[in-house]
Coordinates of C-alpha atoms in Angstrom, one line a residue:
X1 CA 0.2 -0.4 0.0
X2 CA 1.5 3.5 -1.3
X3 CA 2.2 6.1 1.5
X4 CA 2.0 10.5 0.8
X5 CA 3.0 12.8 2.6
X6 CA 2.0 15.9 4.1
X7 CA 4.0 17.4 1.9
X8 CA 2.5 16.2 -1.3
X9 CA -0.8 16.8 -0.3
X10 CA -1.0 19.8 0.2
X11 CA 0.6 19.9 -2.9
X12 CA -1.8 18.0 -4.8
X13 CA -4.8 20.1 -3.4
X14 CA -3.6 23.6 -4.0
X15 CA -3.1 21.4 -8.0
X16 CA -6.3 20.6 -7.8
X17 CA -8.4 23.7 -7.4
X18 CA -6.6 25.7 -10.0
X19 CA -3.9 27.1 -8.2
X20 CA -1.4 28.6 -10.7
X21 CA 1.7 30.2 -8.6
X22 CA 2.7 30.4 -5.5
X23 CA 5.9 32.8 -4.2
X24 CA 7.5 32.6 -0.7
X25 CA 10.3 31.9 1.4
X26 CA 11.3 28.8 1.5
X27 CA 12.8 27.6 5.5
X28 CA 11.6 25.5 8.0
X29 CA 8.9 23.7 8.2
X30 CA 8.2 24.4 4.5
X31 CA 11.1 23.3 2.5
X32 CA 9.9 20.0 1.5
X33 CA 6.9 21.7 1.0
X34 CA 7.9 23.8 -1.7
X35 CA 9.8 21.3 -3.5
X36 CA 6.7 19.3 -4.1
X37 CA 4.9 22.4 -5.2
X38 CA 7.5 22.5 -8.1
X39 CA 6.9 18.8 -8.2
X40 CA 2.7 18.6 -8.4
X41 CA 3.1 21.8 -11.7
X42 CA 2.9 25.2 -9.6
X43 CA 4.3 28.0 -10.4
X44 CA 7.4 28.7 -7.7
X45 CA 9.4 32.4 -7.5
X46 CA 10.8 32.8 -4.2
X47 CA 11.5 36.4 -2.6
X48 CA 14.2 38.2 -0.9
X49 CA 10.5 39.3 1.6
X50 CA 7.3 37.6 3.2
X51 CA 5.3 41.4 2.5
X52 CA 7.1 41.7 -1.4
X53 CA 5.9 37.3 -1.2
X54 CA 2.5 38.7 0.3
X55 CA 1.4 41.1 -2.6
X56 CA 3.2 39.3 -5.4
X57 CA 0.6 36.4 -4.3
X58 CA -2.7 39.3 -3.8
X59 CA -1.2 40.5 -7.1
X60 CA -1.6 37.1 -9.2
X61 CA -5.1 37.5 -7.9
X62 CA -6.2 40.1 -9.0
X63 CA -5.3 39.9 -11.8
X64 CA -6.5 36.4 -12.6
X65 CA -9.5 36.4 -10.4
X66 CA -7.6 33.3 -9.0
X67 CA -5.7 33.2 -5.2
X68 CA -2.1 33.2 -5.1
X69 CA -0.6 31.5 -2.3
X70 CA 1.7 32.9 0.6
X71 CA 3.8 30.2 1.7
X72 CA 5.8 31.5 4.4
X73 CA 7.8 29.9 7.4
X74 CA 6.8 29.7 11.6
X75 CA 7.0 32.6 13.5
X76 CA 8.8 36.1 11.9
X77 CA 8.3 35.0 8.5
X78 CA 4.0 35.3 9.3
X79 CA 4.4 37.6 11.2
X80 CA 6.3 39.3 7.8
X81 CA 3.0 38.6 5.4
X82 CA 1.0 40.2 8.4
X83 CA 0.7 43.4 6.4
X84 CA 0.6 42.0 3.1
X85 CA -2.4 40.0 4.8
X86 CA -4.4 43.0 6.2
X87 CA -3.6 45.0 2.4
X88 CA -5.3 42.4 -0.1
X89 CA -8.0 42.1 2.4
X90 CA -8.9 45.7 2.9
X91 CA -8.1 46.0 -1.1
X92 CA -10.8 42.4 -1.2
X93 CA -8.7 41.3 -3.2
X94 CA -8.5 36.9 -3.0
X95 CA -4.8 35.6 -1.0
X96 CA -4.2 33.0 0.8
X97 CA -1.1 32.5 3.2
X98 CA 0.1 28.9 4.4
X99 CA 2.7 29.1 7.5
X100 CA 4.5 26.8 8.4
X101 CA 3.7 26.2 12.1
X102 CA 6.4 24.3 15.4
X103 CA 5.9 20.9 15.5
X104 CA 2.5 19.8 17.5
X105 CA 4.1 18.1 20.0
X106 CA 6.2 21.2 21.1
X107 CA 3.7 23.6 21.6
X108 CA 3.5 24.8 25.9
X109 CA 6.7 24.6 25.7
X110 CA 9.1 26.6 24.4
X111 CA 9.0 25.4 20.8
X112 CA 11.5 26.3 17.9
X113 CA 9.7 29.9 16.5
X114 CA 6.3 28.3 18.0
X115 CA 3.3 31.1 17.4
X116 CA 0.3 31.7 18.6
X117 CA -0.2 31.0 14.5
X118 CA -4.4 31.0 13.8
X119 CA -5.5 33.3 16.0
X120 CA -3.3 36.4 15.1
X121 CA -4.0 35.5 11.7
X122 CA -7.6 35.9 12.3
X123 CA -8.0 39.9 12.1
X124 CA -6.7 40.1 8.6
X125 CA -8.3 38.1 7.1
X126 CA -12.1 35.6 6.0
X127 CA -10.4 32.5 7.1
X128 CA -8.1 30.9 9.9
X129 CA -7.5 27.5 10.5
X130 CA -5.1 24.4 10.6
X131 CA -6.4 20.9 9.5
X132 CA -6.7 18.6 12.9
X133 CA -4.7 15.4 10.4
X134 CA -3.4 14.7 6.8
X135 CA -6.6 13.7 5.5
X136 CA -8.5 17.1 6.0
X137 CA -6.2 18.9 4.3
X138 CA -7.7 19.1 0.6
X139 CA -10.8 20.0 2.2
X140 CA -9.4 22.6 4.5
X141 CA -8.0 24.2 1.5
X142 CA -11.4 24.1 -0.8
X143 CA -12.7 26.0 2.1
X144 CA -10.1 28.7 2.4
X145 CA -9.6 28.8 -1.6
X146 CA -13.8 28.5 -1.1
X147 CA -13.7 31.7 1.0
X148 CA -11.0 33.9 -0.7
X149 CA -13.1 34.0 -4.4
X150 CA -16.8 34.2 -2.8
X151 CA -19.1 37.3 -1.9
X152 CA -15.9 39.5 -1.5
X153 CA -12.9 38.1 -1.7
X154 CA -10.0 38.1 0.6
X155 CA -7.2 36.3 2.5
X156 CA -7.1 32.7 4.4
X157 CA -4.6 31.0 6.5
X158 CA -4.3 27.2 7.1
X159 CA -1.4 26.8 9.2
X160 CA 0.4 23.6 9.2
X161 CA 2.4 22.6 11.9
X162 CA 6.3 21.1 10.1
X163 CA 5.3 17.0 12.2
X164 CA 1.9 17.2 9.9
X165 CA 3.7 18.8 6.8
X166 CA 6.2 15.4 6.7
X167 CA 4.0 12.9 8.2
X168 CA 3.5 9.4 5.9
X169 CA 0.5 8.5 5.3
X170 CA -1.7 5.6 3.4
X171 CA -2.2 7.1 0.2
X172 CA -6.4 6.3 -0.6
X173 CA -6.6 7.6 2.8
X174 CA -7.1 10.7 1.5
X175 CA -10.2 11.4 0.5
X176 CA -10.7 13.1 -2.5
X177 CA -12.7 16.6 -2.0
X178 CA -14.6 18.5 -4.6
X179 CA -13.2 22.0 -6.6
X180 CA -14.6 25.1 -6.0
X181 CA -16.7 26.4 -8.6
X182 CA -17.9 29.2 -9.9
X183 CA -18.5 32.3 -7.9
X184 CA -22.1 32.4 -7.4
X185 CA -23.3 35.6 -10.0
X186 CA -25.6 38.1 -7.4
X187 CA -28.4 39.4 -9.4
X188 CA -30.1 43.3 -7.9
X189 CA -33.5 43.6 -7.4
X190 CA -35.5 44.8 -11.0
X191 CA -36.8 47.0 -8.5
X192 CA -34.3 48.5 -7.0
X193 CA -32.8 49.3 -11.0
X194 CA -36.0 51.1 -11.9
X195 CA -35.6 53.1 -8.5
X196 CA -31.8 53.7 -9.7
X197 CA -33.0 55.0 -13.5
X198 CA -35.9 57.5 -11.3
X199 CA -32.9 58.7 -9.4
X200 CA -30.9 59.7 -12.3
X201 CA -32.6 60.4 -14.8
X202 CA -34.0 63.9 -12.7
X203 CA -30.3 64.6 -11.9
X204 CA -29.2 67.6 -12.8
X205 CA -25.5 67.3 -12.1
X206 CA -24.7 63.3 -12.0
X207 CA -21.9 61.9 -12.2
X208 CA -20.6 58.1 -12.6
X209 CA -18.3 57.0 -10.8
X210 CA -16.1 52.9 -11.9
X211 CA -13.8 52.0 -8.4
X212 CA -11.7 48.6 -8.6
X213 CA -14.7 46.4 -8.0
X214 CA -15.4 46.5 -11.5
X215 CA -12.5 46.2 -12.7
X216 CA -12.0 42.7 -10.8
X217 CA -16.4 41.8 -12.4
X218 CA -14.7 42.5 -15.5
X219 CA -17.5 44.6 -15.6
X220 CA -16.0 47.7 -18.2
X221 CA -17.9 46.8 -20.9
X222 CA -21.2 46.5 -19.5
X223 CA -19.4 50.2 -18.1
X224 CA -18.0 52.2 -21.0
X225 CA -21.5 50.8 -22.8
X226 CA -23.5 53.0 -20.1
X227 CA -21.5 56.0 -20.1
X228 CA -21.6 55.2 -24.9
X229 CA -25.6 55.3 -24.4
X230 CA -26.4 57.2 -21.3
X231 CA -23.6 60.5 -21.6
X232 CA -22.2 61.0 -18.9
X233 CA -20.0 62.0 -16.7
X234 CA -17.5 59.6 -15.3
X235 CA -14.1 59.5 -13.1
X236 CA -12.5 56.8 -11.9
X237 CA -10.6 56.1 -8.9
X238 CA -7.1 55.5 -8.7
X239 CA -7.3 52.0 -9.9
X240 CA -11.1 51.5 -11.3
X241 CA -9.1 53.4 -14.2
X242 CA -9.5 51.9 -17.6
X243 CA -13.0 49.7 -17.1
X244 CA -14.0 52.6 -18.6
X245 CA -11.0 54.3 -21.6
X246 CA -8.8 56.8 -20.1
X247 CA -9.2 58.6 -22.5
X248 CA -12.7 58.3 -22.9
X249 CA -14.1 62.1 -24.0
X250 CA -16.2 61.1 -20.8
X251 CA -13.8 61.1 -18.5
X252 CA -13.6 64.0 -16.2
X253 CA -10.7 63.5 -14.1
X254 CA -9.3 66.5 -15.1
X255 CA -12.1 68.7 -13.4
X256 CA -12.7 65.4 -9.9
X257 CA -12.6 68.1 -8.1
X258 CA -15.5 70.0 -9.0
X259 CA -17.1 66.8 -9.8
X260 CA -17.3 66.0 -7.1
X261 CA -18.0 68.7 -5.2
X262 CA -21.1 69.6 -7.4
X263 CA -22.4 66.2 -8.4
X264 CA -26.4 65.9 -7.2
X265 CA -26.7 62.2 -7.7
X266 CA -23.3 59.7 -8.2
X267 CA -24.0 56.1 -9.6
X268 CA -21.1 54.4 -7.6
X269 CA -20.5 51.3 -9.6
X270 CA -17.8 49.0 -7.3
X271 CA -16.1 52.0 -5.5
X272 CA -16.9 52.9 -1.7
X273 CA -16.8 56.4 -0.2
X274 CA -14.4 55.2 2.0
X275 CA -11.0 58.7 2.6
X276 CA -10.2 58.2 -1.6
X277 CA -13.3 59.0 -2.6
X278 CA -13.8 61.9 1.0
X279 CA -16.0 59.6 2.6
X280 CA -18.9 61.6 0.7
X281 CA -19.7 64.1 2.8
X282 CA -19.3 68.0 3.2
X283 CA -16.8 69.5 2.2
X284 CA -16.0 67.9 -0.5
X285 CA -19.2 66.4 -1.8
X286 CA -23.1 69.1 -2.1
X287 CA -25.1 67.8 1.4
X288 CA -27.7 67.3 -0.7
X289 CA -26.1 64.6 -3.0
X290 CA -27.9 61.3 -3.9
X291 CA -26.3 58.4 -4.4
X292 CA -26.8 54.9 -5.8
X293 CA -24.4 52.7 -5.4
X294 CA -24.1 48.4 -6.4
X295 CA -21.8 46.7 -3.8
X296 CA -21.1 42.8 -4.0
X297 CA -21.3 43.1 -0.1
X298 CA -24.0 44.4 2.1
X299 CA -22.2 45.3 4.8
X300 CA -21.0 48.3 3.0
X301 CA -24.1 49.4 2.3
X302 CA -25.2 52.8 3.2
X303 CA -21.8 53.6 4.8
X304 CA -20.4 56.6 5.6
X305 CA -23.9 58.3 4.0
X306 CA -26.8 56.5 4.2
X307 CA -27.8 55.8 -0.2
X308 CA -30.9 56.8 -1.8
X309 CA -30.4 53.6 -3.8
X310 CA -28.4 50.5 -2.7
X311 CA -28.4 47.4 -4.6
X312 CA -26.1 44.5 -3.0
X313 CA -25.1 42.0 -6.4
X314 CA -22.4 42.4 -8.5
X315 CA -21.7 44.9 -11.3
X316 CA -21.8 42.7 -14.7
X317 CA -25.6 42.1 -14.3
X318 CA -26.0 44.4 -12.7
X319 CA -24.9 47.7 -14.9
X320 CA -26.2 45.4 -18.0
X321 CA -29.9 46.2 -16.0
X322 CA -28.5 49.6 -15.5
X323 CA -28.6 49.7 -19.4
X324 CA -31.1 47.7 -20.6
X325 CA -33.6 50.4 -18.6
X326 CA -31.9 53.7 -19.2
X327 CA -32.1 52.6 -23.5
X328 CA -36.1 51.5 -22.7
X329 CA -36.6 55.3 -21.1
X330 CA -34.2 56.4 -24.2
X331 CA -32.2 58.8 -21.4
X332 CA -29.5 60.2 -22.8
X333 CA -27.9 63.7 -20.7
X334 CA -27.2 66.8 -22.5
X335 CA -24.0 67.1 -24.0
X336 CA -25.1 71.2 -24.0
X337 CA -25.7 71.1 -20.0
X338 CA -24.9 72.9 -17.8
X339 CA -23.2 70.6 -15.9
X340 CA -21.4 69.4 -18.8
X341 CA -20.4 72.6 -19.8
X342 CA -19.1 73.9 -16.5
X343 CA -17.2 70.6 -16.0
X344 CA -14.6 71.2 -19.6
X345 CA -14.1 74.2 -18.6
X346 CA -12.5 72.9 -15.7
X347 CA -10.6 69.6 -17.4
X348 CA -9.8 72.5 -20.2
X349 CA -8.1 75.1 -17.6
X350 CA -6.6 72.4 -15.5
X351 CA -5.4 70.5 -19.1
X352 CA -4.6 73.8 -19.6
X353 CA -2.0 73.8 -16.1
X354 CA -1.0 70.5 -16.3
X355 CA 0.3 71.6 -19.9
X356 CA 1.9 74.7 -18.9
X357 CA 4.3 71.4 -16.6
X358 CA 4.7 69.3 -19.5
X359 CA 6.8 72.2 -21.3
X360 CA 9.3 73.1 -18.7
X361 CA 11.9 70.4 -20.5
X362 CA 14.8 72.1 -19.0
X363 CA 16.9 69.8 -15.5
X364 CA 16.0 70.0 -13.1
X365 CA 13.2 68.2 -14.0
X366 CA 10.1 67.5 -12.8
X367 CA 7.1 65.2 -12.4
X368 CA 4.5 66.1 -15.0
X369 CA 7.3 65.5 -17.4
X370 CA 9.2 63.3 -17.1
X371 CA 5.4 61.6 -16.7
X372 CA 4.4 62.8 -19.9
X373 CA 6.9 61.9 -21.5
X374 CA 7.0 58.8 -20.0
X375 CA 3.5 58.4 -21.7
X376 CA 4.8 58.8 -25.0
X377 CA 7.6 56.4 -24.9
X378 CA 5.5 52.9 -23.0
X379 CA 4.0 50.3 -25.0
X380 CA 0.4 51.3 -25.6
X381 CA -2.1 49.3 -23.1
X382 CA 1.3 48.5 -20.7
X383 CA 0.6 47.2 -16.9
X384 CA 1.7 50.4 -15.2
X385 CA 2.8 49.3 -11.7
X386 CA 2.6 52.5 -9.5
X387 CA 3.2 54.1 -6.1
X388 CA 5.1 56.7 -4.2
X389 CA 3.6 60.0 -2.9
X390 CA 3.3 62.3 -5.8
X391 CA 4.9 59.3 -7.5
X392 CA 1.6 57.7 -6.9
X393 CA -1.2 60.3 -7.8
X394 CA 0.2 62.4 -10.3
X395 CA 1.4 60.1 -11.8
X396 CA -1.9 58.4 -12.1
X397 CA -3.3 62.1 -13.8
X398 CA -0.7 61.2 -16.4
X399 CA -0.1 57.6 -17.1
X400 CA -3.4 56.4 -19.3
X401 CA -5.0 53.4 -18.9
X402 CA -7.1 51.6 -21.3
X403 CA -7.9 48.2 -20.7
X404 CA -9.1 47.3 -16.5
X405 CA -6.8 45.6 -14.3
X406 CA -3.7 47.5 -15.6
X407 CA -3.2 50.4 -12.8
X408 CA -1.8 48.8 -9.4
X409 CA -0.8 50.6 -6.8
X410 CA -0.8 51.3 -2.9
X411 CA -4.4 50.3 -3.0
X412 CA -7.4 51.8 -0.6
X413 CA -5.3 50.5 2.2
X414 CA -2.6 52.9 0.8
X415 CA 0.2 50.3 2.2
X416 CA 3.9 51.5 0.2
X417 CA 6.6 49.1 -0.4
X418 CA 4.3 47.2 -2.4
X419 CA 5.4 47.7 -6.5
X420 CA 8.3 45.2 -6.9
X421 CA 6.1 42.7 -5.2
X422 CA 2.8 43.5 -7.6
X423 CA 5.7 43.6 -10.6
X424 CA 7.0 40.9 -10.6
X425 CA 2.5 39.6 -10.3
X426 CA 1.7 40.8 -13.4
X427 CA 5.6 40.7 -15.9
X428 CA 4.2 36.4 -14.7
X429 CA 0.7 36.8 -15.2
X430 CA 1.4 38.7 -19.0
X431 CA 4.0 35.9 -19.2
X432 CA 1.8 33.3 -19.4
X433 CA -1.4 35.9 -20.5
X434 CA -0.6 38.1 -22.5
X435 CA 3.0 37.1 -23.7
X436 CA 3.2 40.8 -25.9
X437 CA 2.8 43.3 -23.2
X438 CA 5.1 45.0 -20.6
X439 CA 4.7 45.5 -16.9
X440 CA 5.8 49.3 -16.3
X441 CA 6.9 49.5 -12.6
X442 CA 7.2 53.7 -11.9
X443 CA 8.5 53.9 -7.8
X444 CA 9.1 56.7 -5.9
X445 CA 13.1 55.9 -4.5
X446 CA 11.2 56.5 -0.9
X447 CA 9.2 53.5 -2.1
X448 CA 11.8 51.8 -4.5
X449 CA 13.9 50.9 -0.6
X450 CA 10.9 49.0 1.3
X451 CA 12.0 45.4 -1.6
X452 CA 14.3 46.8 -3.5
X453 CA 15.8 43.3 -3.5
X454 CA 12.8 42.1 -5.4
X455 CA 15.3 43.2 -8.1
X456 CA 16.9 40.0 -8.0
X457 CA 14.1 37.6 -7.8
X458 CA 12.9 39.7 -11.1
X459 CA 16.5 39.4 -12.2
X460 CA 16.5 35.2 -11.6
X461 CA 12.8 35.1 -12.9
X462 CA 13.6 36.3 -16.1
X463 CA 11.7 39.3 -15.7
X464 CA 11.8 42.0 -18.5
X465 CA 9.9 44.3 -15.7
X466 CA 10.5 48.1 -17.3
X467 CA 11.5 49.8 -13.6
X468 CA 11.3 53.7 -12.9
X469 CA 12.9 55.5 -10.4
X470 CA 11.3 59.3 -10.2
X471 CA 14.1 60.4 -7.3
X472 CA 13.2 63.6 -5.8
X473 CA 15.7 62.3 -3.2
X474 CA 13.5 62.6 0.0
X475 CA 10.1 61.2 1.2
X476 CA 7.4 64.3 -0.1
X477 CA 10.3 66.7 -1.3
X478 CA 14.4 66.2 -0.9
X479 CA 16.8 69.0 -1.0
X480 CA 19.1 70.1 -3.1
X481 CA 22.6 68.1 -2.9
X482 CA 24.7 71.5 -0.7
X483 CA 22.0 71.9 0.9
X484 CA 22.7 68.6 2.4
X485 CA 25.4 68.6 2.5
X486 CA 25.5 71.2 4.8
X487 CA 23.1 70.2 7.0
X488 CA 24.3 66.6 6.9
X489 CA 27.9 68.3 8.2
X490 CA 25.6 69.7 11.1
X491 CA 25.8 67.5 14.0
X492 CA 25.0 63.6 14.4
X493 CA 22.3 63.0 11.0
X494 CA 20.1 61.4 13.8
X495 CA 19.9 65.1 14.6
X496 CA 20.8 67.1 11.8
X497 CA 18.9 64.7 8.7
X498 CA 15.3 66.3 8.5
X499 CA 13.0 63.4 8.2
X500 CA 11.6 63.3 4.8
X501 CA 14.9 64.2 3.6
X502 CA 17.5 60.7 1.6
X503 CA 21.0 60.5 0.3
X504 CA 20.2 62.6 -2.8
X505 CA 20.9 61.6 -5.7
X506 CA 22.1 57.5 -5.4
X507 CA 22.4 56.1 -8.1
X508 CA 19.7 53.4 -7.8
X509 CA 20.9 52.2 -11.2
X510 CA 23.8 50.7 -10.6
X511 CA 22.3 47.6 -8.3
X512 CA 22.4 46.6 -12.3
X513 CA 26.2 46.1 -12.3
X514 CA 25.0 42.9 -9.7
X515 CA 24.3 40.0 -12.7
X516 CA 26.6 42.1 -15.4
X517 CA 24.2 44.7 -16.0
X518 CA 23.5 48.3 -17.0
X519 CA 21.6 50.8 -15.6
X520 CA 20.3 54.1 -16.8
X521 CA 20.6 57.9 -14.6
X522 CA 18.4 60.2 -16.5
X523 CA 19.3 63.5 -16.7
X524 CA 16.7 65.2 -18.8
X525 CA 14.6 64.1 -20.9
X526 CA 16.4 62.8 -24.7
X527 CA 18.5 60.6 -22.0
X528 CA 14.4 59.3 -20.3
X529 CA 13.2 58.4 -24.0
X530 CA 16.6 56.8 -24.8
X531 CA 16.8 55.1 -22.3
X532 CA 13.3 53.9 -22.6
X533 CA 14.2 52.2 -25.7
X534 CA 16.9 50.1 -24.4
X535 CA 15.0 49.0 -21.6
X536 CA 12.4 47.6 -23.8
X537 CA 14.4 45.3 -25.4
X538 CA 15.3 43.6 -22.6
X539 CA 14.0 40.5 -22.6
X540 CA 15.4 38.8 -20.1
X541 CA 15.1 40.1 -16.7
X542 CA 14.5 44.1 -15.8
X543 CA 15.9 47.1 -16.6
X544 CA 16.3 49.9 -14.2
X545 CA 15.7 53.9 -14.8
X546 CA 16.8 56.5 -11.8
X547 CA 15.4 60.1 -13.2
X548 CA 16.3 63.1 -11.1
X549 CA 13.9 65.3 -10.7
X550 CA 14.2 68.5 -8.4
X551 CA 14.1 67.3 -5.2
X552 CA 11.4 71.0 -4.7
X553 CA 9.4 68.5 -8.2
X554 CA 5.4 69.1 -6.3
X555 CA 1.7 68.9 -7.4
X556 CA 0.4 71.8 -9.0
X557 CA -2.4 73.7 -6.7
X558 CA -5.3 72.0 -5.7
X559 CA -8.2 73.3 -4.9
X560 CA -8.0 71.1 -1.0
X561 CA -5.8 70.1 1.0
X562 CA -4.9 65.6 1.1
X563 CA -7.5 64.3 3.5
X564 CA -9.3 67.9 3.9
X565 CA -11.8 66.7 6.8
X566 CA -15.0 66.1 5.5
X567 CA -17.6 66.2 8.5
X568 CA -21.7 64.8 9.6

């Protein structure tokens, strides 16, 4: 009678459920499990940091709809993933974390890296459990994966003690488990769809807001059709970019503050009224705004402000039914209305203000001109990963997305350090599903520092990621080199160097020397264009472009300060 160990049972269970990618760092007690994953035909991507591995696993889940796996060792290894688990849970991305743990017979007596991992993981996920036996591993795998995908997507954790992974059991005693089925589709109540259209038709200043929920739901065709037919203005959330193409004539992203503040009816399509949308409250919104909300999660309905119409349903059928209803009533919003006139005026004024900054091409460079010329140089419909303070915020307005799930950034949790993990996941997705597509990872210099050694992971796995570091020598802002040298010599650096200041003009591109490759130092626009061209020609690993910009470069003046307080 043949036997099988827990490592193989676990790896086969993942494979049977359709899991493709495992990201992690191995050590006791999961080294053999990492090998078992490869034996069973799973893609194992060894990372340099557990947080980065967790970010990569959740990003592949967002891109494919099937959770990636983050594999970590016991104790500290798992604890390092909690930032990533929280990010995935709050972003609503499917993720399965598997953690090795101390042998059960060492618990309570000071076992190596002993830690109460199941309970500590529970606040960061939808499901956290330890299978009580090898035979029950397949059941817990199915349940965990189902939890990550059904309803609002999220995180699951499975804990595997070292003695369970290595235990040999009779193969015929491992029960066959059913597979996770297609995610059920929740259809909206027809009466609520009609009520939503009633409110839309009466609006004088309507606005559609698309969120990453619409991107994850693959509702881009339906949302674009709704905008096309109704002629309503739309505004994307950061990762809702591309649900309706950024270049669409109805995009009012250039008049964001005005659109939010003046709209009398807002239709939320997969977006949430959290801090990104200023909670839907004054002064960023009209105090009498009527909200039509469609969300997969009942708990999200009427959050922050009471919705005029709250619909718990999936986006695709909901938007399709909305479209059918507005077509039945022949509702098309007047393109010559006062609302469109105001929005077009604001868009044009803001475009002129941005263009004036783009036109400044003399060194030291600013964000706007760098992003404008980067946008011109990269292939159409590249996946853009972006993080950093000004780098992410300004880049969102210049670097365009015309397809959904083609922008990955700090997200709802505002997590920095996600960029390189996200880029690795995106590059693997492109390798396996869209081989002609490129990944452009645009990092602030501070953000790059969180997980910069993941460039070795990119090199090892031959991932042709173009890394662009927008280097202002600081967090938010730096200082010129002569000023930095002066303050650094004034006293101990811990007392003299301001908390937001980093070493000026750090030569990040020289990290490519580790792989006998050459990076690019850029200080002018012609150098940037050539560096992008050369980097796109590289197919067997990452490229790095270090763009030195003015340390005092900033955003154009804003109508409201960031996180302007909203009052009830």
